[in-house]
Coordinates of C-alpha atoms and ligand atoms in Angstrom, one line a residue:
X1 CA 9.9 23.0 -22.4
X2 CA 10.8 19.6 -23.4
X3 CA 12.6 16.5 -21.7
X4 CA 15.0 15.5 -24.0
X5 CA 16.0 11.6 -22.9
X6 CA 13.9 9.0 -23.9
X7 CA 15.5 6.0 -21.7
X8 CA 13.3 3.6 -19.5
X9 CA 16.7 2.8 -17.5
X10 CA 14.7 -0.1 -15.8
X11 CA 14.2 -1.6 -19.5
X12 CA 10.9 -3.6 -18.7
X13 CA 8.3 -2.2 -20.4
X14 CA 7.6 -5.3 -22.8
X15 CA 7.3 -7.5 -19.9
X16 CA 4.2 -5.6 -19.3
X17 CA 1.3 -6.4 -22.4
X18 CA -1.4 -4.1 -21.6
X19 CA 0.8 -1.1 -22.0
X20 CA 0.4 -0.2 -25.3
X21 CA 3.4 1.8 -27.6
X22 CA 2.7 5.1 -26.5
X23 CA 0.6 5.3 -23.6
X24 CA 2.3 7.1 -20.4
X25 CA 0.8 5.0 -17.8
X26 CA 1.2 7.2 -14.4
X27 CA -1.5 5.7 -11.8
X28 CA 0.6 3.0 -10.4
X29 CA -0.5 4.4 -6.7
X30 CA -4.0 3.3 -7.7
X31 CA -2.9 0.5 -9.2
X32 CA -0.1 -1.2 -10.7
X33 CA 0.3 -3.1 -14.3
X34 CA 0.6 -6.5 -14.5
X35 CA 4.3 -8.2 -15.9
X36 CA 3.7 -11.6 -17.9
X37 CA 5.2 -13.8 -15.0
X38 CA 2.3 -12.6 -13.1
X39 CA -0.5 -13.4 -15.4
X40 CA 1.6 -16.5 -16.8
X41 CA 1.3 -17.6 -12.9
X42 CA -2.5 -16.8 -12.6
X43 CA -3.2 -18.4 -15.8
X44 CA -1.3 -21.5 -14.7
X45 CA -3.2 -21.4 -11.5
X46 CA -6.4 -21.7 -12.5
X47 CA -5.3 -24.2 -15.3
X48 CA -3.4 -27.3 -15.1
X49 CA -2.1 -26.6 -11.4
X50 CA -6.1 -25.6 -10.2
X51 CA -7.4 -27.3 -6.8
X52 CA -8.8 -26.4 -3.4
X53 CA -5.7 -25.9 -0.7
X54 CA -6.1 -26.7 2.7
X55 CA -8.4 -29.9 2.6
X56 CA -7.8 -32.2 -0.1
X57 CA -6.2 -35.5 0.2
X58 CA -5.7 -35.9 -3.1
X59 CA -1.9 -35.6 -5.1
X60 CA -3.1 -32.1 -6.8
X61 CA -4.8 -30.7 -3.9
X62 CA -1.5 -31.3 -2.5
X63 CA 0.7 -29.6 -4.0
X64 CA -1.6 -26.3 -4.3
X65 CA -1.4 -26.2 -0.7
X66 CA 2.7 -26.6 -0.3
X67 CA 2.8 -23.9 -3.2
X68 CA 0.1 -21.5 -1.2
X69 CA 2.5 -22.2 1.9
X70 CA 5.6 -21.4 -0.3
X71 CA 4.1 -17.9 -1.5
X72 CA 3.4 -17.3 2.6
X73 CA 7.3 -18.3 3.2
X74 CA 7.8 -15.8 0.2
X75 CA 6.0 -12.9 1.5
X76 CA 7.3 -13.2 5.2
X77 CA 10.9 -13.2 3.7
X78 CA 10.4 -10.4 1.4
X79 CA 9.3 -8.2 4.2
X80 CA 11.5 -9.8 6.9
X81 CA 9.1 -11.4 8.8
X82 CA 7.5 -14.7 9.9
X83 CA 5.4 -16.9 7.8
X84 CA 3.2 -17.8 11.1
X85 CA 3.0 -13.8 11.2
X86 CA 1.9 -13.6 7.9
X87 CA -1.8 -13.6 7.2
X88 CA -3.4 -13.2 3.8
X89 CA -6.3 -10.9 3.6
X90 CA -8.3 -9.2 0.9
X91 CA -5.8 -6.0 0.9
X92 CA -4.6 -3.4 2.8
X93 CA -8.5 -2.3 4.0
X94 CA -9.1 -5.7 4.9
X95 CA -6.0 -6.1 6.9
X96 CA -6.5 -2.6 8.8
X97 CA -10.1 -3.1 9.6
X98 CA -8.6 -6.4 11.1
X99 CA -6.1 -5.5 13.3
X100 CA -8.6 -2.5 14.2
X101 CA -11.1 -5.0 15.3
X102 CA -9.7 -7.8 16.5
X103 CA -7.0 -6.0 18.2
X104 CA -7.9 -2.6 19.3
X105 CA -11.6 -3.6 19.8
X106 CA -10.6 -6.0 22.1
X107 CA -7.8 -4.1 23.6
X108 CA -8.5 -0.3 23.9
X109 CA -10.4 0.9 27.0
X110 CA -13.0 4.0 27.2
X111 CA -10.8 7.4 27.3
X112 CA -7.6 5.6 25.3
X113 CA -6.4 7.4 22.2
X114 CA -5.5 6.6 18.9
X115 CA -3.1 7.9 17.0
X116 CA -2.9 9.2 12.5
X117 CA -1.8 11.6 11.0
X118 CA -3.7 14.3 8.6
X119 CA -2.0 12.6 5.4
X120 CA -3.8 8.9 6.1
X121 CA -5.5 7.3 3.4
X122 CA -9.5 6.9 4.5
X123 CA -8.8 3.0 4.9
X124 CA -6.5 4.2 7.6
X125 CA -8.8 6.4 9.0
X126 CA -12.0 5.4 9.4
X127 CA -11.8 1.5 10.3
X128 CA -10.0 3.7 13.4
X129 CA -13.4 6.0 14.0
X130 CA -15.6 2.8 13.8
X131 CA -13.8 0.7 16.7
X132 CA -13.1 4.5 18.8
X133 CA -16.8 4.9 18.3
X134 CA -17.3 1.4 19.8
X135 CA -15.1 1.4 23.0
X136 CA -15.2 5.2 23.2
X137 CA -11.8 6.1 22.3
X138 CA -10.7 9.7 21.0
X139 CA -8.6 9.9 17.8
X140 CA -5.4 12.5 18.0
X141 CA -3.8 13.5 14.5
X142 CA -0.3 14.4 13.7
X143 CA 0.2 17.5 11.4
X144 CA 2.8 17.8 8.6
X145 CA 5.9 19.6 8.3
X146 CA 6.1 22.7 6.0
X147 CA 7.0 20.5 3.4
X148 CA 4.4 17.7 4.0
X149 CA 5.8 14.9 5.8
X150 CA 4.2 13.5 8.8
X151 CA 5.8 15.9 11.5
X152 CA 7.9 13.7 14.2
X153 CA 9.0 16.0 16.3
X154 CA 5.1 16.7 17.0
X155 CA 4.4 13.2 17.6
X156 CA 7.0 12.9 20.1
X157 CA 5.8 16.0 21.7
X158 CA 1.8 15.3 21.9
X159 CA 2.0 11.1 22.7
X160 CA 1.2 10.2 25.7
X161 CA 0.8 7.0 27.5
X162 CA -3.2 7.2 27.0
X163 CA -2.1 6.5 23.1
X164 CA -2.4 2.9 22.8
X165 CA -2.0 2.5 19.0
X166 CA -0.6 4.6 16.3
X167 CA -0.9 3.9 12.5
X168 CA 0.6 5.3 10.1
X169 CA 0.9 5.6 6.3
X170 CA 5.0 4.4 5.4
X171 CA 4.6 6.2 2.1
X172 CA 1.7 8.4 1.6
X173 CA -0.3 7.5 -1.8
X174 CA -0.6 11.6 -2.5
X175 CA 2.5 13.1 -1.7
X176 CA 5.1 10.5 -2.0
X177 CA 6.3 11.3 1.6
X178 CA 8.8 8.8 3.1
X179 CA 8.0 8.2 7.1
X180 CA 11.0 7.8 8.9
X181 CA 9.4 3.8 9.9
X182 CA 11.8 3.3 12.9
X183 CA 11.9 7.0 14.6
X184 CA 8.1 6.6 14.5
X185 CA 7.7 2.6 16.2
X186 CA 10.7 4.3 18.6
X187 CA 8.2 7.3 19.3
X188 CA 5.0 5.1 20.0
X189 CA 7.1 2.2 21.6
X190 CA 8.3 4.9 24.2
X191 CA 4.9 5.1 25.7
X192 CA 4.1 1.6 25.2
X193 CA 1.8 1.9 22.1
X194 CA 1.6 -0.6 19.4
X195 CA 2.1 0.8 15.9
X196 CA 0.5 -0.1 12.5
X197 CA 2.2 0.7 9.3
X198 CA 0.2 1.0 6.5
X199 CA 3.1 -0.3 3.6
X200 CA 1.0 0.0 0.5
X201 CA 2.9 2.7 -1.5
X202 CA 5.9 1.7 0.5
X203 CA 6.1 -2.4 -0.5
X204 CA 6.3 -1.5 -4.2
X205 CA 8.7 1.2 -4.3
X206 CA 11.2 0.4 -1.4
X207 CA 13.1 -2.7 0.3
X208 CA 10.7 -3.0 3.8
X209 CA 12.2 -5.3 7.0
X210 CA 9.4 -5.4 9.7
X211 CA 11.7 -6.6 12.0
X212 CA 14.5 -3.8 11.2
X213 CA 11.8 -1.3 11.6
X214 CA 10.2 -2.9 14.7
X215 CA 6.7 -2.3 14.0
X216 CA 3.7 -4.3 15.4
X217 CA 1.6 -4.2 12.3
X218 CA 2.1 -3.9 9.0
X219 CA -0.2 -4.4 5.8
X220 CA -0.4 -4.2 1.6
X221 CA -2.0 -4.9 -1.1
X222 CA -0.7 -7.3 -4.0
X223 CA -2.3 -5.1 -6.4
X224 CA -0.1 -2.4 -5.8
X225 CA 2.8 -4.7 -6.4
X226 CA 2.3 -5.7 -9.7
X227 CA 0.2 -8.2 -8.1
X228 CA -3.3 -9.7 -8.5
X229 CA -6.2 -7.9 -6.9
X230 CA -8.3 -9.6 -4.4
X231 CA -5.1 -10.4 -2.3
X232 CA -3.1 -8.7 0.4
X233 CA -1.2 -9.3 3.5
X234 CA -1.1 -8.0 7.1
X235 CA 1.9 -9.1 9.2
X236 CA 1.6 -8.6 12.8
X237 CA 4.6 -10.2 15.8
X238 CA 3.4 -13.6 17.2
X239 CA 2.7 -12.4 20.4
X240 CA 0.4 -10.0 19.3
X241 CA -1.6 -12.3 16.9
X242 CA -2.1 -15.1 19.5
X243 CA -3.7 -13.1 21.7
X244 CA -6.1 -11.9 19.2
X245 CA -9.5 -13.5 18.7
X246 CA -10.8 -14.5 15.4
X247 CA -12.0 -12.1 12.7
X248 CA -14.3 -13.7 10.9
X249 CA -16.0 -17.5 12.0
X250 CA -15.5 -20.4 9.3
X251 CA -14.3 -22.8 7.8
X252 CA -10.5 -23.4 8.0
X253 CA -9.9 -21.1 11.0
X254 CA -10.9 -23.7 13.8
X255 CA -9.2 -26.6 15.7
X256 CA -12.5 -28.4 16.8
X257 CA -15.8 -27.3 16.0
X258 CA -18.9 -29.0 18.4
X259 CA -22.6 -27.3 19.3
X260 CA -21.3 -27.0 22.8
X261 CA -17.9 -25.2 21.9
X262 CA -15.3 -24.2 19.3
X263 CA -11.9 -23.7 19.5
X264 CA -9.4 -21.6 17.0
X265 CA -7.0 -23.1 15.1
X266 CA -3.4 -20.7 15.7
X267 CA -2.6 -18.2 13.8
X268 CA -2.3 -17.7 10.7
X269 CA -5.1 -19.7 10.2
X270 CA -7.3 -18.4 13.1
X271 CA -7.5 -15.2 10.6
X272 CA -7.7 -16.6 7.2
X273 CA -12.1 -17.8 7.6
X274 CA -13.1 -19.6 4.0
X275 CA -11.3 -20.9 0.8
X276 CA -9.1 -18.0 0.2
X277 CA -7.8 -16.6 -3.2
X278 CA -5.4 -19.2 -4.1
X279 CA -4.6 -18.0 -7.3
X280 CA -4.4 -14.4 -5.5
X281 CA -1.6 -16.0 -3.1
X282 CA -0.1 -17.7 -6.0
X283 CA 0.3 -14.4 -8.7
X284 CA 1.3 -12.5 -5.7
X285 CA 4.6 -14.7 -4.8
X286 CA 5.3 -14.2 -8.6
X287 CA 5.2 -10.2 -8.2
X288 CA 7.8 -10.7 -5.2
X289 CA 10.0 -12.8 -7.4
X290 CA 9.4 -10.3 -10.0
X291 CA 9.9 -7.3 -8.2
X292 CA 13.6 -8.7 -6.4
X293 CA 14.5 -9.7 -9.7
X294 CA 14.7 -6.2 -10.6
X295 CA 15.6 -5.5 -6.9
X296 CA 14.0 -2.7 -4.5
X297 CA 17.1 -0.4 -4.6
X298 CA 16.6 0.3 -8.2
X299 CA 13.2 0.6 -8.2
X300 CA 13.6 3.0 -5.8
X301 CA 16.2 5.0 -7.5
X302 CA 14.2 4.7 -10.3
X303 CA 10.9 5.9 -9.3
X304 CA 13.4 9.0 -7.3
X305 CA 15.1 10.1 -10.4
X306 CA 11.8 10.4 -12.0
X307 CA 10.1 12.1 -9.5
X308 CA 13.2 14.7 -9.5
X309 CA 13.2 15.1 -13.2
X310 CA 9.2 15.5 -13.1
X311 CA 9.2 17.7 -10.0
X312 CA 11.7 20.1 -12.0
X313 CA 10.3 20.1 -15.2
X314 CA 6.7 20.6 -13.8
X315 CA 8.3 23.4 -11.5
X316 CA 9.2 25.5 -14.6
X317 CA 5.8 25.6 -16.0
X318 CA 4.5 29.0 -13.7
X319 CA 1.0 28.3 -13.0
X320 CA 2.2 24.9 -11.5
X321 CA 2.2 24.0 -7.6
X322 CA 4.1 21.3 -6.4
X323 CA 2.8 19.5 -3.4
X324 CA 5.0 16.9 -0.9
X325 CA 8.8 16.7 -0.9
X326 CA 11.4 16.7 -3.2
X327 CA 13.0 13.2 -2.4
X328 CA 9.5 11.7 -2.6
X329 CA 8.8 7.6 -3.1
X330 CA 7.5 7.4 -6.9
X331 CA 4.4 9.8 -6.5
X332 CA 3.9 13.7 -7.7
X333 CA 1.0 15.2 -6.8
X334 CA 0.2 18.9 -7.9
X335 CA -2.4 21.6 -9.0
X336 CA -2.5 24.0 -12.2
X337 CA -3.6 27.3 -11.1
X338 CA -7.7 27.8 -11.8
X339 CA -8.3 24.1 -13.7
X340 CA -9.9 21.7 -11.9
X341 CA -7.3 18.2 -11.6
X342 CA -10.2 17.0 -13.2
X343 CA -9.9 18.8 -16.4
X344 CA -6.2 18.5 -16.3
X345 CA -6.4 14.5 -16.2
X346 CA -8.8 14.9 -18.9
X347 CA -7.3 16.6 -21.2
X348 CA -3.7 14.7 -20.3
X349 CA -5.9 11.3 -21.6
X350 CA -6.5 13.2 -24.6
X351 CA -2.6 13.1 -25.3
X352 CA -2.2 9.0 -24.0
X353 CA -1.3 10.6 -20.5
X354 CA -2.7 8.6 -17.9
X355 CA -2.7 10.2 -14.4
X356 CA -5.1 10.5 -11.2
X357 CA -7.3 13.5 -10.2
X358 CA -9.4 13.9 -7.4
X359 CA -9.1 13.5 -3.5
X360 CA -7.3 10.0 -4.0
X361 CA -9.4 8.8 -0.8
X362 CA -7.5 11.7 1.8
X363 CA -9.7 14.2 2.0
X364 CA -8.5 15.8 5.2
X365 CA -5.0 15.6 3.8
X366 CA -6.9 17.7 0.9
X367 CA -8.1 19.9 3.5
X368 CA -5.0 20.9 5.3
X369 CA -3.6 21.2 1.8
X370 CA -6.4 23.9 1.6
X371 CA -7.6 22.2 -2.3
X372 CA -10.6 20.1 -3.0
X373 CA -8.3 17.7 -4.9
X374 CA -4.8 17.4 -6.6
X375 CA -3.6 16.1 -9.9
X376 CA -1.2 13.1 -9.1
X377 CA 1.4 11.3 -11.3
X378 CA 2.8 8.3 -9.6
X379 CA 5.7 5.9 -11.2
X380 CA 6.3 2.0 -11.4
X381 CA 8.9 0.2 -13.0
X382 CA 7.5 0.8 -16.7
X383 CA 8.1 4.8 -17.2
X384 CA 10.8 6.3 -18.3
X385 CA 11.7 9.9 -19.1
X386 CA 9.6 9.9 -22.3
X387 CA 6.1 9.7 -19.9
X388 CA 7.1 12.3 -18.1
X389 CA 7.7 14.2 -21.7
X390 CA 4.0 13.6 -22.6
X391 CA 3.2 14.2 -18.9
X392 CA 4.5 18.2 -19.2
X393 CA 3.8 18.0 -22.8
X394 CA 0.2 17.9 -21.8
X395 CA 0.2 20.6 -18.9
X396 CA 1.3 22.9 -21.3
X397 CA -1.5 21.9 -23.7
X398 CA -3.9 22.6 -20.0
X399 CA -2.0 26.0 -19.6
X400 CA -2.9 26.7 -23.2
X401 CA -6.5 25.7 -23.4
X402 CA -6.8 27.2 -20.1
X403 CA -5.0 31.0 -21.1
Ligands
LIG501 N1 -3.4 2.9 2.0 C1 -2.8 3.5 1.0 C2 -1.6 4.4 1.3 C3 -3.2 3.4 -0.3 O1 -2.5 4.0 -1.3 C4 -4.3 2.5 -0.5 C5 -4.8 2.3 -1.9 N2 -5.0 3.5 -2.6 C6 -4.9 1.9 0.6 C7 -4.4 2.1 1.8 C8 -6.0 0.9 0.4 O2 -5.6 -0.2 -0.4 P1 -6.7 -1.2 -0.9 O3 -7.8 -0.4 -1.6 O4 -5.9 -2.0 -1.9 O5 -7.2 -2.0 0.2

């Protein structure tokens, strides 16, 4: 069969250089392309705009600070938080394995619990094992429902006030699954835990308000946001961040430094150790302007309607399974009975297809999916019906290679 419209609805596709005439780009879960006001911002970073923030005295060194602080302003508004909330970190791993040390390391007691769920991505997984290995907590996992969403009615029904922290993927990076944010903090809130939500597939593809949601936690990844790599974010509420000791020791995050004693500086500096990736901080407040300029609501009814128009077409071919929902976020992941996802993603580049194939870092999601790996097709802002042509295009060049 054959998809017949050939519209990009979101009509951005020049903005973005390194997608060449012809090439179906459909990894943006891994990671996204880059739009010209991003690079045009990185470029002017390290060029005429380039100093240190932070320390200088000097006019130029001046300013590079006020415009880091502005991006921090940026990001706290685009996600409805607080700038002295807002800490800039390497990326979503960096931001987890922060909150999982410097909070639950310092906070969970032997025989408290910690709570995922079987779709998390392994950054949300195993920073978790390392710091329940280390106080000697136990990890409890949510399952899915039938049709692969992280199954609420089970977490209400298994929490328990020995659950101190839940995390939580917003939007899972292999099935497109939309958490419900707010029924979940309700559900760990009710027995007092604090809950991390892990916003990387979810900050790119839908508007996100922390403080609508009422989360404790929440992280991304720039790069995932038509961002820079190298840069990320983990918000977390004041009173939370206060009371959390430092992450890493050096320069920037003290108030007085002496052989006898040191003292942190508050947060968000207390967390941000080192010169950080100004240029990082910079090309990410361009993405967020980028990004609301087309807005999140039409992103996200975007990235839906392709997902619907994939999910059908893909569901007439017979040797196709679909995994995850129908309504979800941007992401398609699915097998092609007896080829390996790696084969399919091979032959797909053959045809300018380019999708994902392998265990996209969840293998016990893969597990309770009962398949070593899937083939996944994810959306951004670029496509338009004509990738997912090419996409099905190619699977039925896989169904025939493959008999
Ligand atoms: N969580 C999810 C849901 C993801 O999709 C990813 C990236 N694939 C990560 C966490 C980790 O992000 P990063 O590698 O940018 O730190």
């Amino acid at each position: 069969m054959s998809v017949t419209t050939d519209t990009r609805p979101l009509d951005v596709l020049t903005d973005f250089p390194a997608i060449p005439a012809g090439w179906a780009y459909l990894d943006t879960a891994a990671t996204s392309q880059k739009p010209r006001p991003v690079l045009d911002a990185i470029n002017r970073g390290y060029g005429e705009t380039y100093a240190t923030v932070h320390r200088g005295v000097y006019q130029r060194s001046a300013d590079m600070t006020l415009a880091f602080e502005a991006a921090r302003e940026r990001v706290a508004q685009f996600i409805g938080g607080q700038p002295n909330e807002t800490i800039f970190v390497r990326g979503a791993t960096e931001g987890i394995n922060l909150v999982a040390q410097c909070w639950a390391g310092t906070q969970l007691r032997p025989g408290d619990r910690i709570l995922l769920s079987t779709l998390e991505h392994h950054s949300n997984i195993v920073p978790w094992q390392m710091v329940a290995e280390k106080v000697g907590a136990e990890i409890d996992v949510i399952p899915l429902t039938a049709d692969h969403r992280i199954d609420l009615d089970a977490m209400a029904a298994m929490i328990t006030p020995a659950h101190k922290l839940v995390a939580l993927a917003h939007v899972s990076n292999v099935l497109g699954s939309v958490l419900d944010a707010r029924r979940a903090t309700e559900i760990a809130h009710s027995v007092g835990a604090r809950i991390l939500l892990d916003g990387c597939q979810a900050v790119p593809r839908l508007p996100v308000n922390v403080a609508e949601i009422g989360c404790d936690f929440y992280v991304f990844s720039g790069h995932k946001l038509y961002g820079p790599t190298g840069i990320g974010v983990l918000w977390g509420k004041a009173e939370l961040l206060d009371a959390m000791p430092p992450y890493q020791g050096g320069g920037s995050m003290i108030d007085r430094v002496t052989f006898a004693r040191t003292t942190y500086a508050p947060p968000p500096g207390r967390f941000e150790a080192g010169t950080p990736h100004i240029v990082g901080v910079l090309g990410l407040h361009a993405a967020m302007d980028y990004v609301e300029g087309i807005g999140l609501d039409r992103i996200h009814a975007h990235e839906t309607a392709l997902v619907t128009q994939a999910r059908e077409a893909l569901g007439q071919i017979n040797s196709v399974r679909l995994f995850g929902p129908d309504d979800s976020a941007g992401i398609v992941s699915f097998a092609v009975e007896g080829v390996h996802p790696h084969d399919v993603a091979t032959i797909l580049d053959e045809g300018s297809v380019a999708i994902r194939a392998g265990h996209h870092c969840a293998q016990p999601l893969m597990d309770a999916l009962g398949v070593p790996a899937t083939a996944r097709a994810s959306f951004g802002v670029y496509n338009g019906a004509d990738d997912i042509a090419a996409l099905v295009k190619g699977i039925e060049r896989v169904t025939r290679i493959f008999g």
